[in-house]
Amino acid sequence: MNANKPSIYDYTKKELEEYFVSIGDKKFRAVQILEWLYRARVTSFDEMTNLSKLGLQTLKDNFSIEPLKLEGKFASNDGTVKYLFELVDGHYIETVLMRHNYGNSVCVTSQVGCNMGCSFCASGELGKVRDLTLAEMVLQVLHVQRDLDLEDERVSNVVVMGIGEPFDNYNTVLRFLETINYGRGLEIGARHITVSTCGLVPKIKEFAEFELQINLAISLHAPNNELRSKIMKINKRYPIEEVIEAVKYYVEKTNRRVTFEYILLKGVNDTKECALELAKLLKGINAYVNLIPYNEVKTKSYRSTAHDAAEEFFAVLHKHGINATVRMEHGNDINAACGQLRAQKMKEKRELCED
Ligand code: SAH
């Protein structure tokens, strides 16, 4: 992205329409441009062959169309691909492609770093530097889609579960969701998109009003306040009962099922008592629990629960009528745990500077 000109990817359909109307052009120009960007996936304005000479010049004069700068790409044995991008201001972000039998899923980053400070997470170690822009978010998906174009495949699912707290970059994330969902663009079905939050209660309630049928996931990770506050500092601000109350409100308003994510940390939150307490907490809520094996982080002492113990935890939930699955791990061999590649890259950069 050129520092002087805004990126063309930084505009939603509505915003582009407003722009073209404001310069005395036609509203439908926006749709034409979006089709070029997200359907034809052109990499230069010159490829937009149905624009007038003057229209083309206006675009060139006022916008940039730069992609993200790829710093590294790491492929795992299970098909997972991890991308490391360098942003214009020298910061790094990560994006992950996961290949499932139901399609290709992209895990998108929403912020440079994160302020939520969960004790087990590699992303939060250095705090938040800044929010990502709309362009920086959509270009992650577009980059992966361009790779998949070579295999005649498409991005079918998007999860906003990369680095950052999406609800701490709320407006941009909503603009991102609208943009990737747009029917004459990437056309990723709302039901195939998931946004994950650590539990920012006011935003969960606000999200209930959002017009698209996006899936909402809540990172719960503990069944009571004492334990949750120990591992997730956000719980001190928004305790469990408020999160559950917001989720109930959301479910009632939207009629949608919510997913609770629960990472299994050995000896911390994976006991039978925790499973029982979790079952009790979620009883009667239209919800689904995703039990996630912890992806061990070099700088943290947490360990992943063994598979057998995870199955036992699952069995307790199942017995008490709670829908759950034990999620598979992806890309273990390529530092797929969020933020690890970025952290590694920053460490290298610091070491270089110190030399
Ligand atoms: N901030 C948002 C989204 C980004 S994190 C949230 O908290 O939901 C996406 C998910 O990955 C969260 O459930 C988070 O708790 C989890 N996570 C973080 N570090 C992890 C690790 N090392 N192994 C497994 N899951 C992790």
Tab-separated table of C-alpha atoms and ligand atoms in Angstrom:
chain	number	residue	atom	x	y	z
A	1	MET	CA	0.000	0.000	0.000
A	2	ASN	CA	1.300	3.349	-1.025
A	3	ALA	CA	1.607	5.612	2.002
A	4	ASN	CA	0.270	8.587	0.071
A	5	LYS	CA	-2.773	7.049	-1.520
A	6	PRO	CA	-5.446	5.029	0.239
A	7	SER	CA	-5.774	1.410	-0.809
A	8	ILE	CA	-8.728	0.638	-3.051
A	9	TYR	CA	-9.275	-2.402	-0.806
A	10	ASP	CA	-10.022	-0.078	2.095
A	11	TYR	CA	-13.539	0.646	0.839
A	12	THR	CA	-16.757	-1.288	1.278
A	13	LYS	CA	-19.341	-1.328	-1.486
A	14	LYS	CA	-21.279	1.457	0.177
A	15	GLU	CA	-18.175	3.566	0.690
A	16	LEU	CA	-17.082	3.160	-2.933
A	17	GLU	CA	-20.571	4.075	-4.111
A	18	GLU	CA	-20.449	7.217	-2.008
A	19	TYR	CA	-17.046	8.040	-3.428
A	20	PHE	CA	-18.122	7.696	-7.059
A	21	VAL	CA	-21.276	9.699	-6.488
A	22	SER	CA	-19.210	12.392	-4.747
A	23	ILE	CA	-16.997	12.819	-7.828
A	24	GLY	CA	-19.994	12.990	-10.138
A	25	ASP	CA	-19.642	9.450	-11.463
A	26	LYS	CA	-22.200	6.638	-11.462
A	27	LYS	CA	-22.981	4.605	-8.368
A	28	PHE	CA	-22.657	1.316	-10.268
A	29	ARG	CA	-18.962	2.007	-10.844
A	30	ALA	CA	-18.471	0.581	-7.352
A	31	VAL	CA	-19.879	-2.808	-8.359
A	32	GLN	CA	-17.692	-2.875	-11.461
A	33	ILE	CA	-14.595	-2.193	-9.387
A	34	LEU	CA	-15.517	-4.768	-6.741
A	35	GLU	CA	-15.990	-7.388	-9.447
A	36	TRP	CA	-12.541	-6.640	-10.827
A	37	LEU	CA	-10.949	-6.736	-7.387
A	38	TYR	CA	-12.640	-9.744	-5.854
A	39	ARG	CA	-13.926	-11.824	-8.784
A	40	ALA	CA	-11.406	-11.269	-11.548
A	41	ARG	CA	-8.805	-10.637	-8.848
A	42	VAL	CA	-6.777	-8.290	-11.011
A	43	THR	CA	-3.507	-6.941	-9.657
A	44	SER	CA	-3.428	-3.647	-11.545
A	45	PHE	CA	-5.932	-0.945	-12.488
A	46	ASP	CA	-4.958	-1.351	-16.142
A	47	GLU	CA	-6.667	-4.737	-16.219
A	48	MET	CA	-10.042	-3.085	-15.542
A	49	THR	CA	-10.868	-2.981	-19.228
A	50	ASN	CA	-14.452	-1.740	-19.046
A	51	LEU	CA	-13.529	1.638	-17.549
A	52	SER	CA	-13.161	4.822	-19.551
A	53	LYS	CA	-9.698	6.295	-19.919
A	54	LEU	CA	-10.677	9.095	-17.605
A	55	GLY	CA	-12.204	6.709	-15.048
A	56	LEU	CA	-9.058	4.629	-15.053
A	57	GLN	CA	-6.889	7.691	-14.555
A	58	THR	CA	-9.064	8.833	-11.641
A	59	LEU	CA	-8.513	5.484	-9.940
A	60	LYS	CA	-4.767	5.549	-10.540
A	61	ASP	CA	-4.496	9.102	-9.271
A	62	ASN	CA	-6.418	8.480	-6.098
A	63	PHE	CA	-5.882	4.887	-4.984
A	64	SER	CA	-3.248	2.222	-4.663
A	65	ILE	CA	-3.860	-1.443	-5.446
A	66	GLU	CA	-0.805	-2.953	-3.723
A	67	PRO	CA	-1.119	-6.496	-2.347
A	68	LEU	CA	0.304	-7.549	1.033
A	69	LYS	CA	4.028	-8.205	1.051
A	70	LEU	CA	4.671	-11.891	1.593
A	71	GLU	CA	7.564	-12.427	3.973
A	72	GLY	CA	7.324	-16.194	4.323
A	73	LYS	CA	5.119	-19.160	3.509
A	74	PHE	CA	5.289	-22.407	5.449
A	75	ALA	CA	3.510	-25.566	4.401
A	76	SER	CA	2.680	-28.311	6.866
A	77	ASN	CA	2.434	-32.038	6.203
A	78	ASP	CA	-1.328	-31.925	6.783
A	79	GLY	CA	-1.890	-29.325	4.040
A	80	THR	CA	-2.015	-26.331	6.381
A	81	VAL	CA	-0.185	-23.312	4.981
A	82	LYS	CA	0.929	-20.462	7.166
A	83	TYR	CA	1.622	-17.048	5.655
A	84	LEU	CA	3.706	-14.328	7.232
A	85	PHE	CA	3.078	-10.849	5.796
A	86	GLU	CA	4.979	-7.638	6.337
A	87	LEU	CA	2.800	-4.532	6.513
A	88	VAL	CA	3.819	-1.123	5.151
A	89	ASP	CA	4.940	0.063	8.576
A	90	GLY	CA	7.179	-2.982	9.077
A	91	HIS	CA	4.867	-4.972	11.349
A	92	TYR	CA	4.148	-8.642	10.766
A	93	ILE	CA	0.885	-10.553	10.678
A	94	GLU	CA	-0.013	-14.192	10.132
A	95	THR	CA	-2.692	-15.876	8.080
A	96	VAL	CA	-3.401	-19.604	7.939
A	97	LEU	CA	-4.989	-21.772	5.266
A	98	MET	CA	-6.483	-24.995	6.601
A	99	ARG	CA	-7.701	-27.675	4.239
A	100	HIS	CA	-10.710	-29.610	5.456
A	101	ASN	CA	-12.838	-32.214	3.748
A	102	TYR	CA	-15.631	-29.609	3.625
A	103	GLY	CA	-13.483	-26.920	1.998
A	104	ASN	CA	-10.680	-24.422	2.425
A	105	SER	CA	-10.722	-22.310	5.529
A	106	VAL	CA	-8.670	-19.151	6.087
A	107	CYS	CA	-7.817	-17.924	9.551
A	108	VAL	CA	-7.537	-14.141	9.441
A	109	THR	CA	-5.683	-11.722	11.724
A	110	SER	CA	-7.531	-8.617	12.930
A	111	GLN	CA	-4.877	-6.657	14.862
A	112	VAL	CA	-1.109	-6.286	15.096
A	113	GLY	CA	-0.646	-7.952	18.472
A	114	CYS	CA	-3.412	-8.116	21.051
A	115	ASN	CA	-4.289	-6.363	24.304
A	116	MET	CA	-6.378	-9.113	25.836
A	117	GLY	CA	-3.387	-10.735	27.530
A	118	CYS	CA	-4.613	-14.338	27.808
A	119	SER	CA	-1.906	-16.134	29.740
A	120	PHE	CA	-1.605	-19.119	27.386
A	121	CYS	CA	-1.555	-17.193	24.108
A	122	ALA	CA	1.520	-16.220	22.087
A	123	SER	CA	-0.237	-13.305	20.354
A	124	GLY	CA	-0.772	-11.196	23.417
A	125	GLU	CA	2.743	-11.283	24.804
A	126	LEU	CA	3.757	-7.909	23.420
A	127	GLY	CA	0.402	-6.150	23.558
A	128	LYS	CA	-1.454	-4.491	20.720
A	129	VAL	CA	0.431	-2.258	18.318
A	130	ARG	CA	-2.547	-1.214	16.193
A	131	ASP	CA	-5.748	-2.347	14.523
A	132	LEU	CA	-5.605	-3.729	11.011
A	133	THR	CA	-7.281	-1.782	8.227
A	134	LEU	CA	-10.017	-3.251	6.043
A	135	ALA	CA	-7.476	-3.556	3.208
A	136	GLU	CA	-5.059	-5.494	5.406
A	137	MET	CA	-7.832	-7.886	6.387
A	138	VAL	CA	-9.331	-8.550	2.944
A	139	LEU	CA	-5.917	-8.813	1.314
A	140	GLN	CA	-5.134	-11.777	3.568
A	141	VAL	CA	-8.098	-13.673	2.118
A	142	LEU	CA	-7.352	-12.481	-1.386
A	143	HIS	CA	-3.737	-13.613	-1.208
A	144	VAL	CA	-4.773	-17.134	-0.205
A	145	GLN	CA	-7.537	-17.135	-2.834
A	146	ARG	CA	-5.002	-16.234	-5.530
A	147	ASP	CA	-2.890	-19.216	-4.465
A	148	LEU	CA	-5.969	-21.436	-4.588
A	149	ASP	CA	-6.884	-20.071	-8.035
A	150	LEU	CA	-3.859	-21.962	-9.346
A	151	GLU	CA	-5.563	-25.187	-8.247
A	152	ASP	CA	-9.022	-24.080	-9.325
A	153	GLU	CA	-10.142	-24.050	-5.709
A	154	ARG	CA	-11.770	-21.413	-3.584
A	155	VAL	CA	-11.751	-20.110	-0.058
A	156	SER	CA	-15.025	-21.491	1.257
A	157	ASN	CA	-14.711	-20.592	4.943
A	158	VAL	CA	-13.205	-17.736	6.904
A	159	VAL	CA	-12.532	-17.673	10.635
A	160	VAL	CA	-11.502	-14.445	12.323
A	161	MET	CA	-9.345	-16.293	14.822
A	162	GLY	CA	-5.864	-15.121	13.956
A	163	ILE	CA	-3.866	-12.599	15.968
A	164	GLY	CA	-5.957	-9.975	17.749
A	165	GLU	CA	-9.370	-9.494	19.281
A	166	PRO	CA	-11.847	-8.850	16.439
A	167	PHE	CA	-14.362	-7.108	18.699
A	168	ASP	CA	-11.621	-4.664	19.737
A	169	ASN	CA	-11.501	-3.648	16.042
A	170	TYR	CA	-15.251	-3.898	15.701
A	171	ASN	CA	-16.189	-1.507	12.874
A	172	THR	CA	-13.423	-2.649	10.568
A	173	VAL	CA	-14.281	-6.288	11.233
A	174	LEU	CA	-17.936	-5.676	10.291
A	175	ARG	CA	-16.834	-3.919	7.075
A	176	PHE	CA	-14.565	-6.896	6.402
A	177	LEU	CA	-17.423	-9.362	6.881
A	178	GLU	CA	-19.641	-7.403	4.477
A	179	THR	CA	-16.860	-7.237	1.904
A	180	ILE	CA	-15.937	-10.933	1.830
A	181	ASN	CA	-19.625	-11.891	1.857
A	182	TYR	CA	-20.568	-9.614	-1.062
A	183	GLY	CA	-22.322	-11.665	-3.748
A	184	ARG	CA	-20.461	-10.175	-6.698
A	185	GLY	CA	-17.116	-10.482	-4.961
A	186	LEU	CA	-15.525	-13.316	-3.000
A	187	GLU	CA	-19.026	-14.456	-2.037
A	188	ILE	CA	-18.119	-16.315	1.128
A	189	GLY	CA	-21.377	-17.447	2.680
A	190	ALA	CA	-22.202	-15.810	6.014
A	191	ARG	CA	-22.810	-19.232	7.534
A	192	HIS	CA	-19.289	-20.149	6.495
A	193	ILE	CA	-17.749	-17.269	8.400
A	194	THR	CA	-16.940	-17.349	12.114
A	195	VAL	CA	-15.846	-14.523	14.376
A	196	SER	CA	-14.259	-15.455	17.676
A	197	THR	CA	-14.150	-13.215	20.737
A	198	CYS	CA	-12.666	-13.558	24.183
A	199	GLY	CA	-15.949	-12.149	25.493
A	200	LEU	CA	-16.326	-8.384	25.042
A	201	VAL	CA	-19.871	-8.294	26.392
A	202	PRO	CA	-21.174	-4.998	24.900
A	203	LYS	CA	-19.964	-6.025	21.448
A	204	ILE	CA	-21.562	-9.477	21.685
A	205	LYS	CA	-24.870	-7.691	22.250
A	206	GLU	CA	-24.219	-5.242	19.434
A	207	PHE	CA	-23.296	-8.108	17.099
A	208	ALA	CA	-26.781	-9.532	17.620
A	209	GLU	CA	-28.040	-6.619	15.493
A	210	PHE	CA	-25.672	-7.309	12.578
A	211	GLU	CA	-27.616	-8.211	9.477
A	212	LEU	CA	-25.445	-11.115	8.264
A	213	GLN	CA	-25.865	-14.632	9.658
A	214	ILE	CA	-22.249	-14.920	10.780
A	215	ASN	CA	-21.264	-17.612	13.321
A	216	LEU	CA	-20.142	-16.362	16.696
A	217	ALA	CA	-17.582	-18.217	18.796
A	218	ILE	CA	-16.759	-17.375	22.401
A	219	SER	CA	-13.396	-18.267	23.909
A	220	LEU	CA	-14.513	-19.543	27.283
A	221	HIS	CA	-11.663	-21.822	28.378
A	222	ALA	CA	-12.850	-22.151	31.979
A	223	PRO	CA	-16.129	-22.903	33.738
A	224	ASN	CA	-15.837	-20.465	36.669
A	225	ASN	CA	-14.606	-16.964	37.434
A	226	GLU	CA	-11.740	-17.983	39.673
A	227	LEU	CA	-10.083	-20.094	37.000
A	228	ARG	CA	-11.062	-17.921	34.035
A	229	SER	CA	-9.659	-14.779	35.648
A	230	LYS	CA	-6.389	-16.610	36.202
A	231	ILE	CA	-5.937	-17.485	32.532
A	232	MET	CA	-7.886	-14.684	30.810
A	233	LYS	CA	-7.545	-11.225	32.290
A	234	ILE	CA	-10.587	-9.982	30.334
A	235	ASN	CA	-12.694	-12.030	32.758
A	236	LYS	CA	-12.018	-9.445	35.465
A	237	ARG	CA	-13.751	-6.855	33.289
A	238	TYR	CA	-16.505	-9.108	31.935
A	239	PRO	CA	-17.037	-12.059	34.268
A	240	ILE	CA	-18.515	-15.358	33.147
A	241	GLU	CA	-22.095	-14.638	34.206
A	242	GLU	CA	-22.128	-11.480	32.059
A	243	VAL	CA	-20.679	-13.368	29.080
A	244	ILE	CA	-23.318	-16.094	29.436
A	245	GLU	CA	-26.052	-13.512	29.777
A	246	ALA	CA	-24.840	-11.741	26.595
A	247	VAL	CA	-24.717	-15.065	24.735
A	248	LYS	CA	-28.282	-15.870	25.798
A	249	TYR	CA	-29.365	-12.451	24.560
A	250	TYR	CA	-27.545	-13.053	21.259
A	251	VAL	CA	-29.115	-16.486	20.774
A	252	GLU	CA	-32.568	-15.156	21.563
A	253	LYS	CA	-32.218	-12.223	19.160
A	254	THR	CA	-30.652	-14.124	16.270
A	255	ASN	CA	-31.945	-17.649	16.732
A	256	ARG	CA	-28.417	-18.799	16.001
A	257	ARG	CA	-26.337	-21.360	17.812
A	258	VAL	CA	-23.174	-20.094	19.463
A	259	THR	CA	-19.893	-22.013	19.720
A	260	PHE	CA	-17.896	-22.032	22.932
A	261	GLU	CA	-14.213	-22.675	22.492
A	262	TYR	CA	-12.449	-24.468	25.289
A	263	ILE	CA	-8.710	-25.117	25.046
A	264	LEU	CA	-7.671	-28.071	27.148
A	265	LEU	CA	-4.714	-27.152	29.350
A	266	LYS	CA	-3.210	-30.081	31.181
A	267	GLY	CA	-3.925	-29.985	34.908
A	268	VAL	CA	-5.427	-26.493	34.680
A	269	ASN	CA	-8.949	-26.678	33.230
A	270	ASP	CA	-9.245	-30.289	32.045
A	271	THR	CA	-10.448	-32.123	35.151
A	272	LYS	CA	-13.688	-34.043	35.457
A	273	GLU	CA	-14.919	-31.376	37.901
A	274	CYS	CA	-14.317	-28.682	35.295
A	275	ALA	CA	-16.247	-30.708	32.726
A	276	LEU	CA	-19.171	-31.087	35.120
A	277	GLU	CA	-19.145	-27.423	36.003
A	278	LEU	CA	-19.013	-26.498	32.306
A	279	ALA	CA	-21.967	-28.775	31.541
A	280	LYS	CA	-23.941	-27.111	34.308
A	281	LEU	CA	-23.028	-23.619	33.121
A	282	LEU	CA	-24.112	-24.249	29.536
A	283	LYS	CA	-27.206	-26.319	30.227
A	284	GLY	CA	-30.188	-25.129	28.204
A	285	ILE	CA	-28.192	-22.748	25.969
A	286	ASN	CA	-28.315	-23.329	22.222
A	287	ALA	CA	-24.576	-23.847	22.089
A	288	TYR	CA	-21.842	-26.103	20.943
A	289	VAL	CA	-18.506	-26.724	22.631
A	290	ASN	CA	-15.326	-27.008	20.634
A	291	LEU	CA	-12.671	-28.730	22.711
A	292	ILE	CA	-9.353	-27.554	21.338
A	293	PRO	CA	-6.011	-29.225	21.977
A	294	TYR	CA	-3.588	-26.581	23.239
A	295	ASN	CA	-0.930	-25.739	20.694
A	296	GLU	CA	2.104	-25.497	22.943
A	297	VAL	CA	3.954	-22.187	22.933
A	298	LYS	CA	7.702	-22.165	23.550
A	299	THR	CA	7.598	-19.304	26.024
A	300	LYS	CA	4.683	-20.690	28.095
A	301	SER	CA	4.681	-23.512	30.599
A	302	TYR	CA	1.170	-24.765	29.736
A	303	ARG	CA	0.940	-28.279	28.349
A	304	SER	CA	-1.649	-29.852	26.139
A	305	THR	CA	-4.078	-32.377	27.609
A	306	ALA	CA	-3.454	-35.920	26.366
A	307	HIS	CA	-5.938	-37.289	23.853
A	308	ASP	CA	-7.469	-39.822	26.275
A	309	ALA	CA	-8.131	-37.158	28.885
A	310	ALA	CA	-9.672	-34.934	26.226
A	311	GLU	CA	-12.013	-37.778	25.279
A	312	GLU	CA	-12.975	-38.207	28.949
A	313	PHE	CA	-13.752	-34.508	29.212
A	314	PHE	CA	-15.865	-34.799	26.078
A	315	ALA	CA	-17.677	-37.856	27.494
A	316	VAL	CA	-18.755	-35.924	30.604
A	317	LEU	CA	-20.190	-33.111	28.480
A	318	HIS	CA	-21.904	-35.603	26.203
A	319	LYS	CA	-23.427	-37.465	29.148
A	320	HIS	CA	-24.918	-34.207	30.378
A	321	GLY	CA	-26.478	-33.370	27.047
A	322	ILE	CA	-23.961	-30.779	25.868
A	323	ASN	CA	-23.063	-30.894	22.162
A	324	ALA	CA	-19.312	-30.974	21.749
A	325	THR	CA	-16.460	-32.068	19.520
A	326	VAL	CA	-12.765	-32.486	20.040
A	327	ARG	CA	-11.104	-30.406	17.366
A	328	MET	CA	-8.126	-31.652	15.424
A	329	GLU	CA	-4.823	-29.859	15.530
A	330	HIS	CA	-3.524	-28.227	12.378
A	331	GLY	CA	-0.053	-27.305	11.304
A	332	ASN	CA	1.724	-28.281	14.507
A	333	ASP	CA	4.985	-28.591	12.697
A	334	ILE	CA	4.925	-24.990	11.416
A	335	ASN	CA	4.399	-22.913	14.544
A	336	ALA	CA	0.701	-22.625	13.746
A	337	ALA	CA	-0.235	-21.438	17.231
A	338	CYS	CA	-1.260	-17.860	16.662
A	339	GLY	CA	1.476	-15.324	16.948
A	340	GLN	CA	4.428	-17.669	17.104
A	341	LEU	CA	5.728	-16.895	13.639
A	342	ARG	CA	5.308	-13.202	14.204
A	343	ALA	CA	7.039	-13.414	17.581
A	344	GLN	CA	9.901	-15.359	16.025
A	345	LYS	CA	10.247	-12.813	13.211
A	346	MET	CA	10.282	-9.889	15.649
A	347	LYS	CA	12.920	-11.611	17.746
A	348	GLU	CA	15.095	-12.063	14.663
A	349	LYS	CA	14.626	-8.414	13.750
A	350	ARG	CA	15.591	-7.280	17.270
A	351	GLU	CA	18.670	-9.487	17.232
A	352	LEU	CA	19.680	-8.035	13.877
A	353	CYS	CA	19.302	-4.507	15.262
A	354	GLU	CA	21.404	-5.349	18.308
A	355	ASP	CA	24.254	-6.795	16.237
B	1	SAH	N1	-9.198	-12.903	20.408
B	1	SAH	C1	-10.148	-13.805	19.847
B	1	SAH	C2	-9.734	-14.452	18.554
B	1	SAH	C3	-8.300	-14.842	18.368
B	1	SAH	S1	-7.731	-16.229	19.260
B	1	SAH	C4	-10.541	-14.843	20.883
B	1	SAH	O1	-10.007	-14.822	21.982
B	1	SAH	O2	-11.424	-15.644	20.613
B	1	SAH	C5	-8.566	-17.616	18.575
B	1	SAH	C6	-8.667	-18.789	19.516
B	1	SAH	O3	-7.404	-19.429	19.698
B	1	SAH	C7	-9.138	-18.401	20.906
B	1	SAH	O4	-10.062	-19.327	21.376
B	1	SAH	C8	-7.841	-18.485	21.691
B	1	SAH	O5	-8.088	-18.616	23.062
B	1	SAH	C9	-7.190	-19.684	21.065
B	1	SAH	N2	-5.771	-19.851	21.316
B	1	SAH	C10	-4.848	-18.926	21.636
B	1	SAH	N3	-3.640	-19.478	21.782
B	1	SAH	C11	-3.790	-20.814	21.570
B	1	SAH	C12	-2.911	-21.925	21.573
B	1	SAH	N4	-1.637	-21.782	21.831
B	1	SAH	N5	-3.424	-23.146	21.303
B	1	SAH	C13	-4.732	-23.298	21.007
B	1	SAH	N6	-5.605	-22.290	20.975
B	1	SAH	C14	-5.154	-21.048	21.254
